[in-house]
PDB file of C-alpha atoms in Angstrom:
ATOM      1  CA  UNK A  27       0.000   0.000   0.000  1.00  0.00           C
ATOM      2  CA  UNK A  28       0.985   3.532  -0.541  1.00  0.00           C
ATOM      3  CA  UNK A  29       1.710   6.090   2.564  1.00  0.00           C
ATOM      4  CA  UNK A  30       0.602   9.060   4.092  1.00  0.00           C
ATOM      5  CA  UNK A  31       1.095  11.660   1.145  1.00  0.00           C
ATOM      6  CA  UNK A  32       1.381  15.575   1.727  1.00  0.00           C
ATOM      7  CA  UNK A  33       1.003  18.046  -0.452  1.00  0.00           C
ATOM      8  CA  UNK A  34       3.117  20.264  -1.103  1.00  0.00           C
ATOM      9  CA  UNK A  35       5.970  19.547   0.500  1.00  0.00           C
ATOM     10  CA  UNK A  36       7.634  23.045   0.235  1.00  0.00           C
ATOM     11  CA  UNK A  37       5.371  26.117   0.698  1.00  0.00           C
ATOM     12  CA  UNK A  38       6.796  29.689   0.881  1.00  0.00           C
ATOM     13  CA  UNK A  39       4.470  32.780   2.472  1.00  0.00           C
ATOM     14  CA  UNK A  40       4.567  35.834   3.503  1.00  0.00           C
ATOM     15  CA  UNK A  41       2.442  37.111   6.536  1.00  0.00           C
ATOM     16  CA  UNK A  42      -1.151  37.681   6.120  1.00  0.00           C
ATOM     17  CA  UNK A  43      -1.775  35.468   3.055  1.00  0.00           C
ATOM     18  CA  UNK A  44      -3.370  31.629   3.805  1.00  0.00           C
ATOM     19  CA  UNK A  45      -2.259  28.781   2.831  1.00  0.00           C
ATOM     20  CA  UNK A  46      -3.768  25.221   2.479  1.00  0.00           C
ATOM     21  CA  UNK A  47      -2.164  22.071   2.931  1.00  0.00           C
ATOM     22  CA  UNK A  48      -3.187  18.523   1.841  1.00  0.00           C
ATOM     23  CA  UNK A  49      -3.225  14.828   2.851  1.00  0.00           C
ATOM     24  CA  UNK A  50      -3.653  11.413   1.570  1.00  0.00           C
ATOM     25  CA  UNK A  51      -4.141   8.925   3.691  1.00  0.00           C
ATOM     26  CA  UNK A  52      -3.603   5.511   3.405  1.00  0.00           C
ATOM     27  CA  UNK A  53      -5.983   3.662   1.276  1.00  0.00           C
ATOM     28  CA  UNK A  54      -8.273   2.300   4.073  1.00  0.00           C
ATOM     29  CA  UNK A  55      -7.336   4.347   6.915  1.00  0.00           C
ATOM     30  CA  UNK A  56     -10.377   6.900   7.525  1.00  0.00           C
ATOM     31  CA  UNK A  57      -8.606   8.905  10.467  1.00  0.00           C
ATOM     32  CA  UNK A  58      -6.319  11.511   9.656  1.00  0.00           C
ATOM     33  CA  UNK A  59      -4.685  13.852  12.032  1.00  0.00           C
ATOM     34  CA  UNK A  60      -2.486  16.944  11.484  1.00  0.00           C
ATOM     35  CA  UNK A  61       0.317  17.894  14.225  1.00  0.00           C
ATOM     36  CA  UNK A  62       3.108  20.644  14.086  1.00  0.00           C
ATOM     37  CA  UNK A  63       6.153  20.170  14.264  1.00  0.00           C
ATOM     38  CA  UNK A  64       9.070  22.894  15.512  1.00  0.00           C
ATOM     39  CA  UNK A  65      12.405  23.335  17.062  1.00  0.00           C
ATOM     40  CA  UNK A  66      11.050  25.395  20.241  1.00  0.00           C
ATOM     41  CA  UNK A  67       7.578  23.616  20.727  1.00  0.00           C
ATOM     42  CA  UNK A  68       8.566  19.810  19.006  1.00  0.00           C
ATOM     43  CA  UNK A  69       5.026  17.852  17.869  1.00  0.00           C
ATOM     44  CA  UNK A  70       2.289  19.496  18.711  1.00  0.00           C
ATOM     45  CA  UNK A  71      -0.957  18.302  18.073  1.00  0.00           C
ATOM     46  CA  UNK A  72      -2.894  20.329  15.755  1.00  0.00           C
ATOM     47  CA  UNK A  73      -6.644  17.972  14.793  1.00  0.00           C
ATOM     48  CA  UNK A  74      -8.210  14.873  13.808  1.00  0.00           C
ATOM     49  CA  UNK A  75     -11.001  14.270  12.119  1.00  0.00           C
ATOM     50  CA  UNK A  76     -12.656  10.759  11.456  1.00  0.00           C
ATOM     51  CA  UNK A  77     -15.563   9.968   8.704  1.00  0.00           C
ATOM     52  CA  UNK A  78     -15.673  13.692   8.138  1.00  0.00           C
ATOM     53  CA  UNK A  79     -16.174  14.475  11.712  1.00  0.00           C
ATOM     54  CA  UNK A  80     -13.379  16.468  13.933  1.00  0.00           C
ATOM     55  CA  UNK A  81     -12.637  14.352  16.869  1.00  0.00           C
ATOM     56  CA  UNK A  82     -10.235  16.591  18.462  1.00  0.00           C
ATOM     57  CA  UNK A  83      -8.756  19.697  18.657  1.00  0.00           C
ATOM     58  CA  UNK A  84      -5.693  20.760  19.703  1.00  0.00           C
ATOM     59  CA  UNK A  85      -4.700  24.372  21.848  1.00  0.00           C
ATOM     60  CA  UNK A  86      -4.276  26.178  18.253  1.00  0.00           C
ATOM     61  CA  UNK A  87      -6.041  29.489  18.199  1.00  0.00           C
ATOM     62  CA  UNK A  88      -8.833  29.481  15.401  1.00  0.00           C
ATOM     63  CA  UNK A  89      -6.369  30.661  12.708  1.00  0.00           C
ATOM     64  CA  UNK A  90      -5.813  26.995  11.993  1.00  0.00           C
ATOM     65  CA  UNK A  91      -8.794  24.675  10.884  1.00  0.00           C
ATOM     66  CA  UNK A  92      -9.224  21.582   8.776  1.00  0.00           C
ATOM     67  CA  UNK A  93     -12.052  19.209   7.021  1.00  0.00           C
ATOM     68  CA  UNK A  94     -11.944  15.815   5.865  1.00  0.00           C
ATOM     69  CA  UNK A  95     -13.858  14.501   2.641  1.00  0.00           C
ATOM     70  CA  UNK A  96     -15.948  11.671   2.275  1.00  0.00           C
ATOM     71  CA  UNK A  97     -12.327   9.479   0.148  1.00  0.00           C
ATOM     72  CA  UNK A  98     -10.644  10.735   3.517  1.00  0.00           C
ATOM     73  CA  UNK A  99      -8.582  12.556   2.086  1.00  0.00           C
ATOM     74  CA  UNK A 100      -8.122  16.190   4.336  1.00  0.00           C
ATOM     75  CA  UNK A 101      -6.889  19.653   4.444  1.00  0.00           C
ATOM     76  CA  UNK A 102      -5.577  22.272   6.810  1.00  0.00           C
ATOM     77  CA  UNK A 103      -6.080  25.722   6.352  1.00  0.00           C
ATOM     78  CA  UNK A 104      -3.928  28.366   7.874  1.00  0.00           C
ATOM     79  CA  UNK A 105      -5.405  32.081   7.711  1.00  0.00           C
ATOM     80  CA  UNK A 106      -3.677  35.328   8.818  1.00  0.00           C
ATOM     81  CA  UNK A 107      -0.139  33.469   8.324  1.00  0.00           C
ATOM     82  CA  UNK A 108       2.261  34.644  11.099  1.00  0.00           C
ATOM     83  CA  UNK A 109       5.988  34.497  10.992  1.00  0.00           C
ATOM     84  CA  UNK A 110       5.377  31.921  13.965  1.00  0.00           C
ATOM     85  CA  UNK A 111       3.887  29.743  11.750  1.00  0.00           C
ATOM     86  CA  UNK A 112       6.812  28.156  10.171  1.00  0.00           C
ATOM     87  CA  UNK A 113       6.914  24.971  10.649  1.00  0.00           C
ATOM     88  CA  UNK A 114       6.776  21.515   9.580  1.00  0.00           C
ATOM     89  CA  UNK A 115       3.834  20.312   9.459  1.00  0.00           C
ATOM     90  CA  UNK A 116       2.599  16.554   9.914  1.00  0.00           C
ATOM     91  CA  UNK A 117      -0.095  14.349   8.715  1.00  0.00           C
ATOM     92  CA  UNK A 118      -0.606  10.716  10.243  1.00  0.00           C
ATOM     93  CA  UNK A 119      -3.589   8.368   9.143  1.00  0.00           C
ATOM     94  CA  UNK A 120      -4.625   5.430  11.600  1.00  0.00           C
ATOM     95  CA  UNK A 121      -6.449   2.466  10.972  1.00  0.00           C
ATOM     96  CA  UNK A 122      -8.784   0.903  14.187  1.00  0.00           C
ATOM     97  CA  UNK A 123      -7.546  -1.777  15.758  1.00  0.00           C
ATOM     98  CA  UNK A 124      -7.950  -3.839  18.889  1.00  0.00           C
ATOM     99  CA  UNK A 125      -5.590  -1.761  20.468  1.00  0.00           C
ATOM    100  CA  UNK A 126      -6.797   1.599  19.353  1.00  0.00           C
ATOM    101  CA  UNK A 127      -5.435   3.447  16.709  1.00  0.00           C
ATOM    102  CA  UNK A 128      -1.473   3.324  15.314  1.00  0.00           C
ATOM    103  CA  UNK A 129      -0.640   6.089  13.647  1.00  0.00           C
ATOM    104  CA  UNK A 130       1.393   6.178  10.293  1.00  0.00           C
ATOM    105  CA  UNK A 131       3.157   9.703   9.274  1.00  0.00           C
ATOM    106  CA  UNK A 132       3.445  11.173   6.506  1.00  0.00           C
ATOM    107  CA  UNK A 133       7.017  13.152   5.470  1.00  0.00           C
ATOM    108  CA  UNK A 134       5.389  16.814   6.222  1.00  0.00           C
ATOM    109  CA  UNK A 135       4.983  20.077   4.333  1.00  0.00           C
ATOM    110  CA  UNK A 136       7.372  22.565   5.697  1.00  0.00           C
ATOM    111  CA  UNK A 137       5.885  25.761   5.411  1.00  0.00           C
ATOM    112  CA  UNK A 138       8.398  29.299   5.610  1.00  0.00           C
ATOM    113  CA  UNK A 139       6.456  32.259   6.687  1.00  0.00           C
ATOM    114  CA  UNK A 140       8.197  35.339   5.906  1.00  0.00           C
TER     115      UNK A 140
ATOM    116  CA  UNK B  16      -2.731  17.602  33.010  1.00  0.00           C
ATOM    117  CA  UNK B  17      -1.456  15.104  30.023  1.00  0.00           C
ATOM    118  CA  UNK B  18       2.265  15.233  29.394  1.00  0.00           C
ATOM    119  CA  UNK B  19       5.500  13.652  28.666  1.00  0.00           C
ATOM    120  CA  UNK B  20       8.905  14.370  29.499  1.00  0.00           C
ATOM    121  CA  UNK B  21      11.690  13.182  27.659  1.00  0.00           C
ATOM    122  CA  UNK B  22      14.792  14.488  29.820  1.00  0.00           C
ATOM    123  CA  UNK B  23      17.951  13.818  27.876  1.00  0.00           C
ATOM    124  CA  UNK B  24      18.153  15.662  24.340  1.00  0.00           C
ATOM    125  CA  UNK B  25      21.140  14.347  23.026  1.00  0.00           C
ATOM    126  CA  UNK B  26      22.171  11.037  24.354  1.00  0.00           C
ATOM    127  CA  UNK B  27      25.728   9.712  22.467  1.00  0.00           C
ATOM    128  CA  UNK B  28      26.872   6.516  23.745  1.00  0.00           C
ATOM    129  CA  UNK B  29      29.633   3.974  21.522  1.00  0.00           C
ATOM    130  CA  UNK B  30      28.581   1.292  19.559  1.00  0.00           C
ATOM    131  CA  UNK B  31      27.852  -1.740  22.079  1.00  0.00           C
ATOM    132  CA  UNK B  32      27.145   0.114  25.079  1.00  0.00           C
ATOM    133  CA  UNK B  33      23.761   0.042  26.250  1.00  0.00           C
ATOM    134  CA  UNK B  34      21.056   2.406  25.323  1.00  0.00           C
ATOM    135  CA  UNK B  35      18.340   3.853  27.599  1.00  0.00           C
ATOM    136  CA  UNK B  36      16.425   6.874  26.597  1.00  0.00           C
ATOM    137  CA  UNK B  37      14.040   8.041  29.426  1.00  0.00           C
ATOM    138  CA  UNK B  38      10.477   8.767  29.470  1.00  0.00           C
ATOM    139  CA  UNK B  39       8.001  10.276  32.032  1.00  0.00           C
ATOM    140  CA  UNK B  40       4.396  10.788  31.601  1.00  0.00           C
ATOM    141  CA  UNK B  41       1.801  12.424  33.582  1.00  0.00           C
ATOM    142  CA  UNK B  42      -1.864  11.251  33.046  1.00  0.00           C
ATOM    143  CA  UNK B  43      -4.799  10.407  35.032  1.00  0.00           C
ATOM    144  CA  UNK B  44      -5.802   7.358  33.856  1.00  0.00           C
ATOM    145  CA  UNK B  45      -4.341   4.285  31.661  1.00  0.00           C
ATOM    146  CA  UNK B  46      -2.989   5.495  28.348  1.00  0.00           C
ATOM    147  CA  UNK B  47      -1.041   3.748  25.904  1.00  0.00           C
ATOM    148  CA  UNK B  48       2.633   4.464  25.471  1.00  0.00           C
ATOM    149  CA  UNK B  49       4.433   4.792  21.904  1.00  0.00           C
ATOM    150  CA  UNK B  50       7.687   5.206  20.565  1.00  0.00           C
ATOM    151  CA  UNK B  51       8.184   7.050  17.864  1.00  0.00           C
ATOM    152  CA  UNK B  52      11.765   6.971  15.553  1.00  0.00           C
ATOM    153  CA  UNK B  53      13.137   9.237  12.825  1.00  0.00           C
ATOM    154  CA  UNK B  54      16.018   8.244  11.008  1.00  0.00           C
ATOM    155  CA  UNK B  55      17.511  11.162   9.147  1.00  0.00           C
ATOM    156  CA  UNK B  56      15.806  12.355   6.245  1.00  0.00           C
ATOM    157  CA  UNK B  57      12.724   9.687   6.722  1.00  0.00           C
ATOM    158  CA  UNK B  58       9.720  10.393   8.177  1.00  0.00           C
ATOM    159  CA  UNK B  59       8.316   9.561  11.651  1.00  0.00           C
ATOM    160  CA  UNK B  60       7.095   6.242  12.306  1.00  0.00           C
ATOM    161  CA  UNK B  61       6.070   3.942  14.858  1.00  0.00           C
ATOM    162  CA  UNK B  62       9.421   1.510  16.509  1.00  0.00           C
ATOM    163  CA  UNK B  63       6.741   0.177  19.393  1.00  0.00           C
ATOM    164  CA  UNK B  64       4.200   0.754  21.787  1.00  0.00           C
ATOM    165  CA  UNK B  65       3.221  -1.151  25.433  1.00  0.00           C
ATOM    166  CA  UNK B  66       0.763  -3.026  24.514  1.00  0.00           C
ATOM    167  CA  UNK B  67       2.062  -5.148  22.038  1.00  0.00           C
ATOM    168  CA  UNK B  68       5.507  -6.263  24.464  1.00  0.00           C
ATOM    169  CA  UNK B  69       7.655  -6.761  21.520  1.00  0.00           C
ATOM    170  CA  UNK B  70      10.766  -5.763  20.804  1.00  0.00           C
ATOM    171  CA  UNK B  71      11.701  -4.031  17.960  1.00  0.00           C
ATOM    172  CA  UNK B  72      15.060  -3.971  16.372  1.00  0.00           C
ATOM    173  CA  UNK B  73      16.152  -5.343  19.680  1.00  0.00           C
ATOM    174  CA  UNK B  74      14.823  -2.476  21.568  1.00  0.00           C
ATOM    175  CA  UNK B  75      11.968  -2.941  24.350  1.00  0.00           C
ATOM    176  CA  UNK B  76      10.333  -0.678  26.494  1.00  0.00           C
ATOM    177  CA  UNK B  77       8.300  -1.733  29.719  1.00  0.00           C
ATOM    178  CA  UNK B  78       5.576   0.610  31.078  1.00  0.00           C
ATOM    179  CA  UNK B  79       5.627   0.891  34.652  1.00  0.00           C
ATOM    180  CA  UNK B  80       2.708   2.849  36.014  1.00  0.00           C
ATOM    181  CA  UNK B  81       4.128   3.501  39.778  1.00  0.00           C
ATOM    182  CA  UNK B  82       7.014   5.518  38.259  1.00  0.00           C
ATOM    183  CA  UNK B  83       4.883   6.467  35.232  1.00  0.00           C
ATOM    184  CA  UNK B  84       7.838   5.904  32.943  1.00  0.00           C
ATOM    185  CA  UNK B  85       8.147   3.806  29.895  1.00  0.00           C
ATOM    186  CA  UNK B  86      11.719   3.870  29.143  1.00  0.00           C
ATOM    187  CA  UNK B  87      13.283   2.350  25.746  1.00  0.00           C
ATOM    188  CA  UNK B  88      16.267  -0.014  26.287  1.00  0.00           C
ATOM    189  CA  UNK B  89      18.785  -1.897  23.928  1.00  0.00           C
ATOM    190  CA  UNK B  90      21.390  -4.023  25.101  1.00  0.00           C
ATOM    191  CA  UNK B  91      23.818  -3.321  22.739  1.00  0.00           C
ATOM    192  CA  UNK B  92      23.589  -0.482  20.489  1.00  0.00           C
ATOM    193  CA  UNK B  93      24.576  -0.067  16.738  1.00  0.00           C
ATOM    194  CA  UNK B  94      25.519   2.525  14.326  1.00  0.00           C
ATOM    195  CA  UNK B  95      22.145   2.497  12.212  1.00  0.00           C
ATOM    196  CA  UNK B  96      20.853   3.239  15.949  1.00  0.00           C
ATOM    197  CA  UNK B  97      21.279   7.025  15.277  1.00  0.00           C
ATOM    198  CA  UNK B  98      18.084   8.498  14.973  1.00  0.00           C
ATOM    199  CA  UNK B  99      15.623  11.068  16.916  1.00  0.00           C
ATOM    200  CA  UNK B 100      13.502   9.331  19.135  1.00  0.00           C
ATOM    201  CA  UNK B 101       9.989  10.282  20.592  1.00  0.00           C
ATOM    202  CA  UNK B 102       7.938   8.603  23.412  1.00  0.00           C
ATOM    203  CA  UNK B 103       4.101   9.477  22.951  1.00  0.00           C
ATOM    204  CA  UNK B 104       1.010   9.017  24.944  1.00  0.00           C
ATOM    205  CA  UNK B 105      -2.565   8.453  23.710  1.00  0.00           C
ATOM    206  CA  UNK B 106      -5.112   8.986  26.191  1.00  0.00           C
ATOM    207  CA  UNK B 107      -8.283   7.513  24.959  1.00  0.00           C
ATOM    208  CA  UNK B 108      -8.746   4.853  23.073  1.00  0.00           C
ATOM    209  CA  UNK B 109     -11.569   6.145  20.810  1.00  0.00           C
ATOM    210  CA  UNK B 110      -8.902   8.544  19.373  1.00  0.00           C
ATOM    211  CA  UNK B 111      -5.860   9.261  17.373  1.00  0.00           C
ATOM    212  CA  UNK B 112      -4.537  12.369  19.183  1.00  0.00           C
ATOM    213  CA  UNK B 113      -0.953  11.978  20.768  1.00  0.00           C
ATOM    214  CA  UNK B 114       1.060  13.792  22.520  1.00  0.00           C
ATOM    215  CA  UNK B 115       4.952  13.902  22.338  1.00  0.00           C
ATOM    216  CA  UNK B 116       7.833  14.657  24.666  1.00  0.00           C
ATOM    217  CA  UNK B 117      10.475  16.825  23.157  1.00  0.00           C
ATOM    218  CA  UNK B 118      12.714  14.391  21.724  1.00  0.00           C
ATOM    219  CA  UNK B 119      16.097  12.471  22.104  1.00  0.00           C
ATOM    220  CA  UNK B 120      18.033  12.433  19.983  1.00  0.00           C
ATOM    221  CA  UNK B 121      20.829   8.826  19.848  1.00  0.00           C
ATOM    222  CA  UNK B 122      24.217   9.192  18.263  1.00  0.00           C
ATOM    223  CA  UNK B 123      26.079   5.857  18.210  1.00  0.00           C
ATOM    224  CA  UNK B 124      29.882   6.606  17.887  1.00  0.00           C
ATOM    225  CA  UNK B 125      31.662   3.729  16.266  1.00  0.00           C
TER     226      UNK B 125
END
């Protein structure tokens, strides 16, 4: 089977302008969560949404929001870009099991804010 | 309040030596422990997590909930070793969300 895929995997911005980010996940897997990752703050947990539905929600302020579409395939959307924002950013589809969920990662857009 | 603490950033030990790369959680109830490798210039993915009790490319990792740590452990460590490693904790069950310490990074010196 295929991975995680991200798209794009290089973004360049400058502050105020959006940007959206996408994710496939793996053919099967119908949870998909988004985290970000940084020097200062490490993996942070950003979302995850399951059959369309958020599940969670991480401590991001409301700048940051996502959706997931009915092939599972899902989207982040930064607004209002801030120089803070740069960052690699992380996509990891799970698949139920007995256990609970195991996440696999995707390689990450790394978005530059400037 | 749901955390983990991964106390050592850099840990560089010689090839043989044992490894141990600490974790510490803090969490109410009974969550599942991960860890979490990335080898450089791959992405993150999943070396083991408690509940399965295997080991992994001859590492383990043994929860113990009266310390609340769930440190990972190889006898004898190797070159291909070298990697940043994550512990993570999943609360619930009916969810995907984890949260990660900081990271440790390994260097094995040969």
């Amino acid at each position: 089977k295929a991975g995680v895929t991200q798209t794009p995997r290089y973004l360049i911005k400058t502050r105020g302008q959006q940007v959206t980010l996408s994710c496939s996940p793996i053919s099967g897997h119908r949870s998909v969560s988004w985290y970000q990752q940084t020097p200062g703050q490490g993996l942070q947990f950003l979302f995850e949404y399951f059959s369309e539905t958020q599940r969670n929600k991480g401590n991001f302020p409301g700048r940051f929001s996502g959706r997931q579409f009915s092939n599972s395939r899902s989207e982040m959307n930064v607004s209002t870009l801030e120089l803070g924002d740069s960052a690699l950013y992380l996509c990891a589809s799970s698949l139920e099991s007995s256990g609970g969920p195991v996440q696999f990662f995707g390689p990450g857009t790394r978005l530059t804010v400037l | 309040a749901q955390r983990v603490t991964q106390p050592e950033k850099l840990l560089s030990v010689f090839k043989g030596a044992p490894v141990e790369l600490k974790c510490n959680y803090s969490y109410s109830g009974s969550p599942e422990l991960f860890w979490y490798v990335q080898y450089s210039r791959q992405r993150l993915q999943l070396l083991l997590r408690h509940i399965s009790r295997e080991s992994i490319k001859g590492f383990t990792a043994d929860l113990n909930k009266g310390e609340t740590s769930f440190h990972l452990k190889k006898p004898f460590a190797q070159e291909e070793d070298s990697a940043m490693y994550y512990c993570a904790l999943k609360g619930s069950s009916n969810t995907g969300k984890l949260i990660f310490g900081q990271g440790t990074t390994l260097q094995v010196k040969p």
